[in-house]
Each structure stands twice: as structure tokens, then as C-alpha cells.
């Protein structure tokens, strides 16, 4: 008999390692080097940080992403966005180039900045991988942050970073470049002859540079886009987005393993639920309308000033004498933001639910209204104030409507045909406006579609306040909250100033 070696591992059996060896084994690496200011975040961090750092770093990055998203909502130009975001980056998430220190990337301050950037990205990647909507939203704003940093990076460091990535871009050979010279020059706006002959060119799949293809800035042949070296940013950004999308998908599969960690799960849940634009919260002063008769009896007359989401809820309520839970919550908080008192709100819902008895209303619905106002339930800090009215962002991203439900945003949750029909019932019959709304919805620019309808419905009033200078730029900013929509519409139709001052306003009956 031949004795088998005892240290041999059977290939058909799993090599089981003691859990103690796994738990207490040292990682293969702890500290990561950061030779460049920019990063594709390919390698997850492994060094230890405190729970305080874990939470604070994530919150600081979240502030930046929220501001970037707010700039996108307000249709700010790249230059305006950069001017707005630069001081915030320096305060919450500084990231200086190697040239800022004589020690270069070995400077401890630079290392700490880049470590914070590295860790905060992966922390938020964990927080926003749970759903497809969160992943897409996170990828979009992270790509915008990377693009801003890439454009403002030192030219030499930027080129060194690109070379370190080792992209598999196919370089266009000289003979092919000469053969396609006229096509390349005609298809690339602003390209000089010297640039064509001396500059480098890359050949990539056209899907990698959709931005350049859409704006017709590259020559496309047989599915390949011929991109000049000066347009490297589009290719780098496309590669960054592709890798981030893949990383987020992998992270989402690993999320169930975190369920047992009661230290991180609450933090991550808090981060994902509080990713809101700065304009998403509405102060009492922002929604106050001095002299406006906002009572249970006046809601029907005021509905002409409601945004489409609230107008749909109001119409459905009047037609069915009922709304399901999330519809009631969304509408109740909107009415609360208008200044409707708790007593009037209870009276409004009781009159609206005319098919049920007082006893049924008191048992099944009264408490929910009081809870939304903060009259009952909740913690001591929230009691008395209740919940804040839902912002556009919250309506768009949370609790999508199911069968028989009427809440949500019609621009997002309705089909194009149903959306068009709803707009026409509210008086929007202009073909150009409806065509523009359809294009906005197809491009997922729901807030722009809503603002387009607002501007069309109030074009005369908007022209007046612009000409007389009674409203400033801030008063005419992009609307990102339903209550802001109502207030602006009410003030424009009643001829009041943006602050709601002046003569006492009378409601249109």
C-alpha cells in the first residue's frame, strides 16, 4: 500500500480553513498609495478607520454630490457649476494636485485628502447600491464630480493619470488617417489642418463616446468613432462611468452580507434616505402667503395653482372620494406646506371622504393626518412640527405608485399618452409645449418638463415681472418643490411681489 501524503488537498473537496484563521488573518495590504489626484476607484480600501470618520467622510461627500445635483436641477452652465462647487469642495472634500507640495504625492496632507476621497466614495457606493434608481443617480452625480475634477486638473498630472490607466484604445495609423483625412476634418468642428496631421487619433466603439456622437463632433465608420486626442475627456469619462456602473452592480450583490453588521447598516440607511437636494426642504417662511385665504373651503379654488402631481391627486380625490395611503400622505403634507391648519385639514379630508361614516373616518384616517402634522406620535424633536412637505426629488425617487394609486410624479410615472391627456385636461394644448414635455420625459428631465409647463401657463406674468424688475433671478430659479410651484403661481396670478408682500392678496374665485 502506498501512503498518501497527509498535507495533500483533495481536489474534489473544499479546502476548509479555520474560521479563526480567517477572522484574525492580516490583510495582504492595508495602506494604498495615491500617486495621482484623480482616481477610478478600482481598488476598495482596506485600512482601518473609526466609525466617526466613516460617517463624517460620507456626509462631507454627500454634501458635494447634493450640491452638484442641485446645480443640475437649476440648469446651471458648467462654468456656473464650477464656480458654485469649488469653495464647497475646498471646505468639505479638498483634493490638491501634486504640484501644491514640494514632497509631491508623499506629502502627508495630500495622502490624507486622497484617503478621505477614496474611502468616502466607497462608503457612499455601499449606501447607494440597494436599488437601480439609487445606483443610476449616484453614478450620474459621481461622474459629474469626476468630470469637474478632470477638467480642472493640472495638464501634466492629468496626462500622467491617463497613461497610468492603460486603456485599450486603438491608435489610428498614419495611412488610415491620410485616407480618411477629409472625412475627419469635415466631421470634427474647429479642427485645423495641422491638428489633423500632427495630432493623435483614437478609434473606439461609438458607444464609448455617446456625448461626442450626439453633438456630431466625431467621424463614425463601421461602428467605430474616430476621436482626436483633444477629446480624450469624453473617452475617459465614458470609461469611468462604465467601470462605476459595473462596480455598483457588484456591490449590490454583496450588500446582504452587511445585514449582520449593526454598526454600519443604520449609518448606510441614514445616508441613502437623506440624499436630497438643498432646495428639497421648505421653510415656513418660504411657503407663507400673508393674506391668502387658505382654508378647507378654498382648496378647490386654489387647485388651479397646484403642480401637476398635486392637481392629479386633487382630481382623483374629487372623482373617487378616496386616496390610498401614500397619496393621502403626499397631499396632506403639501396642504400643510401651504399653511392649511390641522383643524382645516381634518375638515377637508372628512368632507372629501363623503362615502364613509364619521366613525370610520375617526378610526382609520384621523390619526394619520394628526401624525403628519406632528400633533401625535413621533419623537420629542419632531412633535409639534410633523413631517416636511415632499420635495420633487423625494416624490421622484421614493414609493413609486402601484395599481390604483395616484401619488408620485406624472412626468415620471405616467405613460406619454396618459401624461399628454392629463396635461390637456388642465388646459395645456400647445403642440410645441407638449412636444417639448415629451422630449424632456424621454431624457428623464422630469423637473424641466414641469418647469416648461409652468413657464407656458404663466408666460404673460413672467414677462411682466422680468420687465418691471420686481422679481430677481433667485425668484425665477428652476422649481424643485411642489410648494414653491404653488407659491410662485399664486403670486404671479395675484400680481404680488416675490416676497408675498404689498397689498393683501385676494383669492381668485
Coordinates of C-alpha atoms in Angstrom, one line a residue:
X1 CA 0.0 0.0 0.0
X2 CA 1.2 3.5 -0.9
X3 CA 1.0 6.0 1.9
X4 CA -0.7 9.3 0.7
X5 CA 1.0 12.5 1.9
X6 CA -1.0 14.0 4.8
X7 CA -0.6 17.6 3.5
X8 CA -2.2 16.9 0.2
X9 CA -5.6 18.6 -0.6
X10 CA -8.2 16.5 -2.4
X11 CA -9.2 18.5 -5.5
X12 CA -12.8 17.2 -5.1
X13 CA -13.2 18.6 -1.6
X14 CA -13.2 22.1 -0.4
X15 CA -10.2 23.3 1.5
X16 CA -11.8 24.4 4.7
X17 CA -9.7 26.9 6.7
X18 CA -10.4 27.5 10.3
X19 CA -12.7 30.5 10.9
X20 CA -10.3 31.8 13.5
X21 CA -7.5 31.9 10.9
X22 CA -9.8 33.8 8.6
X23 CA -11.0 36.2 11.2
X24 CA -7.7 37.2 12.6
X25 CA -5.5 36.9 9.5
X26 CA -3.7 40.0 8.4
X27 CA -4.8 41.5 5.1
X28 CA -2.4 41.4 2.3
X29 CA -2.3 45.2 2.1
X30 CA -3.5 47.9 4.4
X31 CA -2.3 51.3 3.1
X32 CA -2.8 52.3 -0.5
X33 CA -0.6 54.7 -2.4
X34 CA -2.2 57.7 -4.1
X35 CA 0.2 58.9 -6.8
X36 CA -2.5 60.8 -8.7
X37 CA -5.1 63.3 -7.6
X38 CA -7.7 61.6 -9.7
X39 CA -9.0 58.1 -9.2
X40 CA -11.1 55.5 -11.0
X41 CA -11.8 53.8 -7.6
X42 CA -11.0 50.4 -8.9
X43 CA -9.5 49.0 -5.7
X44 CA -11.6 49.1 -2.4
X45 CA -9.9 50.4 0.7
X46 CA -8.7 48.0 3.4
X47 CA -7.1 50.2 6.1
X48 CA -8.9 50.8 9.4
X49 CA -10.8 54.0 10.1
X50 CA -13.1 54.9 13.1
X51 CA -16.9 54.9 12.9
X52 CA -16.8 58.7 13.3
X53 CA -14.6 59.0 10.3
X54 CA -16.8 56.5 8.4
X55 CA -19.9 58.7 8.9
X56 CA -18.3 62.1 8.7
X57 CA -16.4 61.5 5.5
X58 CA -19.5 60.1 3.8
X59 CA -21.6 63.1 5.0
X60 CA -19.0 65.5 3.6
X61 CA -19.0 63.8 0.2
X62 CA -22.8 63.7 0.3
X63 CA -22.9 67.5 0.6
X64 CA -20.9 67.9 -2.5
X65 CA -23.0 65.4 -4.5
X66 CA -26.2 67.1 -3.3
X67 CA -25.0 70.5 -4.5
X68 CA -23.9 69.1 -7.8
X69 CA -27.4 67.6 -8.3
X70 CA -28.9 70.9 -7.3
X71 CA -26.9 72.7 -10.0
X72 CA -28.1 70.2 -12.5
X73 CA -31.7 70.8 -11.4
X74 CA -31.3 74.5 -11.8
X75 CA -29.8 74.1 -15.3
X76 CA -26.6 75.9 -14.4
X77 CA -23.9 76.0 -17.0
X78 CA -20.6 74.1 -16.4
X79 CA -18.9 77.4 -15.6
X80 CA -21.6 78.4 -13.0
X81 CA -21.5 74.9 -11.5
X82 CA -17.7 75.0 -11.1
X83 CA -17.8 78.5 -9.5
X84 CA -20.5 77.3 -7.1
X85 CA -18.9 73.9 -6.2
X86 CA -15.3 74.9 -5.9
X87 CA -15.5 76.6 -2.4
X88 CA -17.6 73.7 -1.1
X89 CA -15.0 71.2 -2.4
X90 CA -12.2 73.2 -0.6
X91 CA -14.2 73.1 2.6
X92 CA -15.6 69.6 2.7
X93 CA -13.6 67.5 0.2
X94 CA -10.3 69.2 -0.7
X95 CA -8.1 67.4 -3.3
X96 CA -5.0 69.3 -4.2
X97 CA -2.6 68.4 -7.0
X98 CA 1.0 67.0 -6.5
X99 CA 2.4 70.4 -7.5
X100 CA 0.9 72.0 -4.4
X101 CA 3.6 70.4 -2.3
X102 CA 7.3 70.1 -2.6
X103 CA 7.1 66.5 -1.5
X104 CA 4.6 65.6 -4.2
X105 CA 2.3 62.6 -3.5
X106 CA 4.4 61.7 -0.4
X107 CA 3.1 64.8 1.4
X108 CA 1.0 63.6 4.4
X109 CA -1.7 66.2 3.9
X110 CA -2.2 65.1 0.3
X111 CA -2.3 61.5 1.4
X112 CA -5.0 62.2 3.9
X113 CA -7.1 64.2 1.4
X114 CA -6.9 61.4 -1.1
X115 CA -7.6 58.7 1.5
X116 CA -10.8 60.6 2.5
X117 CA -11.8 60.9 -1.1
X118 CA -11.2 57.2 -1.7
X119 CA -13.0 56.0 1.4
X120 CA -15.9 58.4 1.1
X121 CA -16.6 57.2 -2.4
X122 CA -16.8 53.5 -1.4
X123 CA -18.9 54.3 1.7
X124 CA -21.5 56.0 -0.5
X125 CA -21.2 53.3 -3.0
X126 CA -22.4 50.9 -0.3
X127 CA -25.2 53.3 0.7
X128 CA -26.5 53.8 -2.9
X129 CA -26.3 50.3 -4.3
X130 CA -29.5 48.9 -2.9
X131 CA -31.8 49.9 -5.8
X132 CA -31.4 50.6 -9.5
X133 CA -32.6 54.2 -9.1
X134 CA -30.1 54.9 -6.4
X135 CA -27.3 53.3 -8.4
X136 CA -28.1 55.4 -11.5
X137 CA -28.4 58.6 -9.5
X138 CA -25.2 58.0 -7.7
X139 CA -23.3 57.1 -10.9
X140 CA -24.6 60.2 -12.6
X141 CA -23.5 62.6 -9.9
X142 CA -20.2 60.9 -9.3
X143 CA -19.5 61.1 -13.0
X144 CA -20.2 64.9 -12.9
X145 CA -17.8 65.3 -9.9
X146 CA -15.1 63.3 -11.7
X147 CA -15.6 65.4 -14.9
X148 CA -15.3 68.7 -12.9
X149 CA -12.1 67.5 -11.3
X150 CA -10.7 66.2 -14.6
X151 CA -11.2 69.5 -16.3
X152 CA -9.6 71.5 -13.6
X153 CA -6.6 69.2 -13.0
X154 CA -3.1 70.1 -13.9
X155 CA -2.4 69.2 -17.5
X156 CA 0.7 67.2 -16.8
X157 CA -0.8 65.3 -13.9
X158 CA -3.9 64.6 -15.9
X159 CA -1.9 63.1 -18.8
X160 CA 0.1 61.0 -16.3
X161 CA -3.1 59.8 -14.8
X162 CA -4.5 58.8 -18.2
X163 CA -1.3 56.9 -19.1
X164 CA -1.4 55.0 -15.8
X165 CA -4.8 53.6 -16.7
X166 CA -3.5 51.7 -19.7
X167 CA -6.7 52.0 -21.8
X168 CA -7.1 49.6 -24.7
X169 CA -7.7 52.4 -27.2
X170 CA -6.8 51.6 -30.8
X171 CA -4.4 54.3 -32.2
X172 CA -5.3 55.3 -35.8
X173 CA -2.3 54.5 -38.1
X174 CA -0.9 57.2 -40.3
X175 CA -2.0 55.6 -43.6
X176 CA -5.6 55.3 -42.4
X177 CA -5.5 58.9 -41.1
X178 CA -4.4 60.2 -44.5
X179 CA -7.0 58.1 -46.3
X180 CA -9.8 59.5 -44.1
X181 CA -8.3 63.0 -43.8
X182 CA -11.2 64.9 -45.5
X183 CA -13.9 63.0 -43.6
X184 CA -12.1 63.5 -40.2
X185 CA -11.7 67.2 -40.9
X186 CA -15.3 67.7 -42.0
X187 CA -16.8 65.7 -39.1
X188 CA -14.7 67.4 -36.4
X189 CA -15.8 71.0 -35.8
X190 CA -12.9 73.5 -35.4
X191 CA -10.2 71.1 -36.4
X192 CA -7.2 72.7 -38.1
X193 CA -5.2 71.0 -40.8
X194 CA -2.1 71.0 -38.6
X195 CA -4.0 69.3 -35.8
X196 CA -5.2 66.6 -38.2
X197 CA -1.8 65.8 -39.5
X198 CA 0.2 66.1 -36.2
X199 CA -2.3 65.2 -33.6
X200 CA -3.1 61.7 -32.3
X201 CA -6.3 59.9 -33.1
X202 CA -8.0 57.0 -31.4
X203 CA -10.6 54.5 -32.8
X204 CA -13.1 53.3 -30.3
X205 CA -16.6 51.8 -30.3
X206 CA -19.1 54.7 -30.8
X207 CA -21.0 53.6 -27.6
X208 CA -18.0 54.8 -25.6
X209 CA -18.4 58.4 -26.7
X210 CA -22.2 59.0 -27.0
X211 CA -21.8 62.6 -26.0
X212 CA -19.5 63.3 -29.0
X213 CA -21.7 61.3 -31.4
X214 CA -24.8 63.1 -30.2
X215 CA -23.2 66.6 -30.8
X216 CA -21.7 65.4 -34.1
X217 CA -18.1 66.1 -33.1
X218 CA -16.6 62.9 -34.4
X219 CA -16.5 60.8 -37.6
X220 CA -18.2 57.4 -37.3
X221 CA -17.5 54.5 -39.7
X222 CA -18.5 50.8 -39.3
X223 CA -19.4 51.3 -35.7
X224 CA -16.1 53.0 -34.8
X225 CA -15.7 56.6 -33.7
X226 CA -12.5 58.4 -34.7
X227 CA -11.7 60.6 -31.7
X228 CA -9.0 63.3 -31.7
X229 CA -6.6 63.4 -28.7
X230 CA -8.1 66.7 -27.6
X231 CA -11.4 64.9 -26.9
X232 CA -9.8 62.5 -24.5
X233 CA -12.1 63.7 -21.7
X234 CA -15.2 62.1 -23.3
X235 CA -13.5 58.7 -23.6
X236 CA -12.1 58.9 -20.0
X237 CA -15.5 59.9 -18.6
X238 CA -17.2 57.1 -20.6
X239 CA -14.7 54.6 -19.2
X240 CA -15.2 55.9 -15.6
X241 CA -18.9 55.6 -15.9
X242 CA -18.7 52.1 -17.3
X243 CA -16.4 50.9 -14.5
X244 CA -18.5 52.6 -11.9
X245 CA -21.7 51.0 -13.1
X246 CA -20.1 47.6 -13.0
X247 CA -18.7 48.3 -9.5
X248 CA -22.1 49.3 -8.2
X249 CA -23.7 46.2 -9.6
X250 CA -21.1 44.0 -7.9
X251 CA -21.6 46.0 -4.7
X252 CA -25.3 45.4 -4.7
X253 CA -24.8 41.7 -4.8
X254 CA -22.5 41.9 -1.7
X255 CA -25.0 44.1 0.3
X256 CA -26.8 41.2 2.0
X257 CA -23.5 40.3 3.8
X258 CA -23.7 43.7 5.7
X259 CA -27.1 42.9 7.3
X260 CA -25.5 41.3 10.3
X261 CA -23.3 44.4 11.0
X262 CA -25.5 46.5 13.3
X263 CA -22.8 49.3 13.3
X264 CA -22.8 50.1 9.6
X265 CA -26.3 49.3 8.4
X266 CA -28.0 52.2 10.3
X267 CA -25.4 54.7 9.0
X268 CA -25.8 53.5 5.4
X269 CA -29.6 53.5 5.6
X270 CA -29.5 57.1 7.0
X271 CA -27.2 58.2 4.2
X272 CA -29.3 56.8 1.4
X273 CA -32.5 58.3 2.8
X274 CA -31.1 61.8 3.2
X275 CA -29.6 62.2 -0.2
X276 CA -31.7 65.3 -1.1
X277 CA -31.2 68.5 -3.0
X278 CA -30.7 71.6 -0.8
X279 CA -34.0 73.0 -2.0
X280 CA -35.9 69.9 -1.1
X281 CA -36.8 71.2 2.4
X282 CA -39.2 74.1 2.6
X283 CA -39.1 76.6 5.5
X284 CA -42.3 78.0 6.8
X285 CA -41.2 81.4 5.6
X286 CA -40.8 80.1 2.1
X287 CA -44.3 78.8 1.9
X288 CA -46.1 81.6 3.8
X289 CA -48.6 83.7 1.9
X290 CA -49.7 86.6 4.0
X291 CA -53.4 87.4 3.5
X292 CA -54.1 84.3 1.4
X293 CA -57.3 82.6 2.4
X294 CA -56.1 79.0 2.8
X295 CA -58.9 77.0 4.4
X296 CA -60.7 73.7 3.8
X297 CA -63.3 75.5 1.7
X298 CA -60.8 77.3 -0.5
X299 CA -58.7 74.3 -1.6
X300 CA -60.8 73.7 -4.7
X301 CA -60.3 77.2 -5.9
X302 CA -56.6 77.1 -5.1
X303 CA -56.1 73.9 -7.1
X304 CA -55.6 76.0 -10.3
X305 CA -52.2 76.9 -8.9
X306 CA -51.1 73.3 -8.0
X307 CA -48.4 71.5 -9.9
X308 CA -49.5 68.5 -11.9
X309 CA -48.7 65.9 -9.2
X310 CA -50.9 67.6 -6.7
X311 CA -53.6 68.5 -9.2
X312 CA -53.8 64.8 -10.2
X313 CA -54.3 63.9 -6.5
X314 CA -56.9 66.5 -6.1
X315 CA -58.8 65.5 -9.2
X316 CA -58.7 61.8 -8.2
X317 CA -59.9 62.6 -4.7
X318 CA -62.8 64.6 -6.1
X319 CA -63.7 61.8 -8.5
X320 CA -63.3 58.8 -6.1
X321 CA -63.9 60.4 -2.7
X322 CA -60.8 58.5 -1.6
X323 CA -57.0 58.3 -1.9
X324 CA -54.7 55.5 -0.8
X325 CA -52.1 55.9 1.9
X326 CA -49.2 57.4 0.1
X327 CA -51.5 59.6 -1.9
X328 CA -53.0 61.0 1.3
X329 CA -49.6 61.5 2.9
X330 CA -48.2 63.3 -0.1
X331 CA -51.3 65.6 -0.5
X332 CA -51.6 66.2 3.3
X333 CA -48.1 67.4 3.6
X334 CA -48.5 69.6 0.5
X335 CA -51.6 71.2 2.1
X336 CA -49.7 71.6 5.4
X337 CA -46.9 73.4 3.5
X338 CA -49.5 75.8 2.0
X339 CA -50.4 76.9 5.5
X340 CA -53.6 74.9 6.0
X341 CA -54.2 74.4 9.7
X342 CA -54.6 71.0 11.3
X343 CA -58.3 71.6 12.0
X344 CA -59.0 72.7 8.5
X345 CA -57.0 69.8 7.1
X346 CA -59.1 67.3 9.1
X347 CA -62.3 69.1 7.9
X348 CA -61.1 68.9 4.3
X349 CA -60.4 65.2 4.4
X350 CA -63.7 64.5 6.3
X351 CA -65.7 66.3 3.6
X352 CA -63.7 64.7 0.8
X353 CA -64.3 61.1 2.2
X354 CA -68.0 61.6 1.9
X355 CA -68.8 57.9 1.3
X356 CA -67.8 56.8 4.8
X357 CA -69.2 57.5 8.2
X358 CA -67.7 59.7 10.9
X359 CA -66.9 56.7 13.0
X360 CA -64.9 55.1 10.1
X361 CA -63.1 58.3 9.4
X362 CA -62.1 58.8 13.0
X363 CA -60.9 55.2 13.4
X364 CA -59.0 54.8 10.1
X365 CA -57.9 58.2 8.9
X366 CA -57.9 61.0 11.6
X367 CA -54.8 59.8 13.4
X368 CA -52.7 59.7 10.2
X369 CA -53.5 63.4 9.5
X370 CA -52.6 64.4 13.0
X371 CA -49.4 62.3 12.9
X372 CA -48.3 64.1 9.6
X373 CA -48.8 67.5 11.4
X374 CA -46.8 66.3 14.4
X375 CA -49.8 66.5 16.8
X376 CA -49.4 62.9 17.9
X377 CA -46.7 60.3 17.7
X378 CA -43.1 60.8 16.7
X379 CA -40.1 61.8 18.8
X380 CA -40.0 64.8 21.1
X381 CA -37.9 66.8 18.5
X382 CA -40.4 66.3 15.7
X383 CA -43.6 66.5 17.7
X384 CA -45.3 69.9 17.0
X385 CA -43.7 70.2 13.6
X386 CA -44.6 66.9 11.9
X387 CA -43.2 65.9 8.5
X388 CA -41.9 68.3 5.9
X389 CA -43.7 68.5 2.6
X390 CA -42.3 66.2 0.0
X391 CA -39.8 67.7 -2.5
X392 CA -39.7 66.8 -6.2
X393 CA -36.7 64.6 -5.6
X394 CA -38.5 62.7 -2.8
X395 CA -41.6 62.2 -5.0
X396 CA -39.5 61.1 -7.9
X397 CA -37.3 58.5 -6.0
X398 CA -39.4 57.1 -3.2
X399 CA -42.5 54.9 -3.1
X400 CA -43.4 54.6 -6.8
X401 CA -47.2 54.2 -7.3
X402 CA -48.7 50.8 -7.8
X403 CA -52.1 49.7 -9.2
X404 CA -54.9 52.0 -8.0
X405 CA -52.5 54.6 -6.5
X406 CA -52.4 58.2 -7.6
X407 CA -49.3 59.6 -5.9
X408 CA -45.9 60.2 -7.4
X409 CA -44.8 62.4 -10.3
X410 CA -47.0 62.2 -13.5
X411 CA -44.0 63.2 -15.6
X412 CA -42.2 60.1 -14.4
X413 CA -44.8 57.6 -13.6
X414 CA -47.3 58.1 -16.3
X415 CA -47.1 56.8 -19.9
X416 CA -46.6 59.6 -22.5
X417 CA -50.1 59.2 -23.8
X418 CA -51.6 59.4 -20.3
X419 CA -49.4 62.3 -19.4
X420 CA -50.5 64.2 -22.6
X421 CA -54.1 63.5 -21.8
X422 CA -53.7 64.8 -18.2
X423 CA -52.0 67.9 -19.4
X424 CA -54.7 68.6 -21.9
X425 CA -57.4 68.3 -19.2
X426 CA -55.6 71.0 -17.3
X427 CA -55.6 73.3 -20.3
X428 CA -52.1 72.6 -21.8
X429 CA -52.9 72.3 -25.5
X430 CA -49.9 74.0 -27.2
X431 CA -48.3 71.4 -29.5
X432 CA -44.8 72.8 -29.0
X433 CA -45.1 72.6 -25.3
X434 CA -46.4 69.0 -25.4
X435 CA -43.6 68.0 -27.8
X436 CA -41.1 69.6 -25.5
X437 CA -42.5 67.8 -22.5
X438 CA -42.3 64.5 -24.4
X439 CA -38.7 65.1 -25.2
X440 CA -37.9 66.1 -21.6
X441 CA -39.6 62.9 -20.3
X442 CA -37.7 60.7 -22.7
X443 CA -34.4 62.2 -21.5
X444 CA -35.6 61.8 -17.9
X445 CA -35.6 65.5 -17.2
X446 CA -38.8 65.5 -15.3
X447 CA -38.3 68.7 -13.4
X448 CA -37.5 70.5 -16.7
X449 CA -40.8 69.2 -18.2
X450 CA -42.7 70.6 -15.1
X451 CA -41.0 74.0 -15.4
X452 CA -41.7 74.1 -19.1
X453 CA -45.5 73.8 -18.4
X454 CA -45.2 76.4 -15.6
X455 CA -43.5 78.9 -17.9
X456 CA -46.1 78.4 -20.6
X457 CA -49.0 78.8 -18.2
X458 CA -47.5 82.0 -16.7
X459 CA -45.7 83.4 -19.8
X460 CA -47.6 86.7 -19.6
X461 CA -47.0 87.2 -15.8
X462 CA -43.3 86.1 -16.1
X463 CA -42.7 88.6 -18.9
X464 CA -44.3 91.4 -16.7
X465 CA -42.2 90.8 -13.6
X466 CA -39.0 90.5 -15.7
X467 CA -39.7 93.8 -17.4
X468 CA -40.5 95.7 -14.3
X469 CA -37.7 94.1 -12.3
X470 CA -40.0 93.2 -9.4
X471 CA -38.6 89.6 -9.3
X472 CA -34.9 88.8 -9.2
X473 CA -33.0 85.9 -10.7
X474 CA -33.4 83.8 -7.4
X475 CA -37.2 84.3 -7.6
X476 CA -37.2 82.9 -11.1
X477 CA -34.9 79.9 -10.4
X478 CA -35.9 76.4 -11.5
X479 CA -38.7 75.0 -9.4
X480 CA -37.7 71.8 -7.4
X481 CA -40.5 71.7 -4.9
X482 CA -44.3 71.5 -5.3
X483 CA -45.0 74.1 -2.7
X484 CA -42.6 76.5 -4.5
X485 CA -44.6 75.9 -7.7
X486 CA -47.9 76.8 -5.9
X487 CA -46.5 79.9 -4.2
X488 CA -44.9 81.3 -7.4
X489 CA -48.1 80.6 -9.4
X490 CA -50.3 82.2 -6.8
X491 CA -48.1 85.3 -6.5
X492 CA -47.9 85.8 -10.3
X493 CA -51.6 85.4 -10.8
X494 CA -52.4 87.8 -8.0
X495 CA -49.9 90.4 -9.0
X496 CA -47.9 90.3 -5.8
X497 CA -44.1 90.6 -5.4
X498 CA -41.9 87.6 -5.0
X499 CA -41.8 88.0 -1.2
X500 CA -45.6 87.9 -0.9
X501 CA -45.7 91.5 0.4
X502 CA -47.5 94.5 -0.8
X503 CA -51.3 94.7 -0.9
X504 CA -53.3 92.0 0.8
X505 CA -53.9 89.2 -1.8
X506 CA -57.4 88.2 -2.8
X507 CA -58.1 84.7 -4.0
X508 CA -59.4 84.2 -7.5
X509 CA -62.8 82.5 -7.4

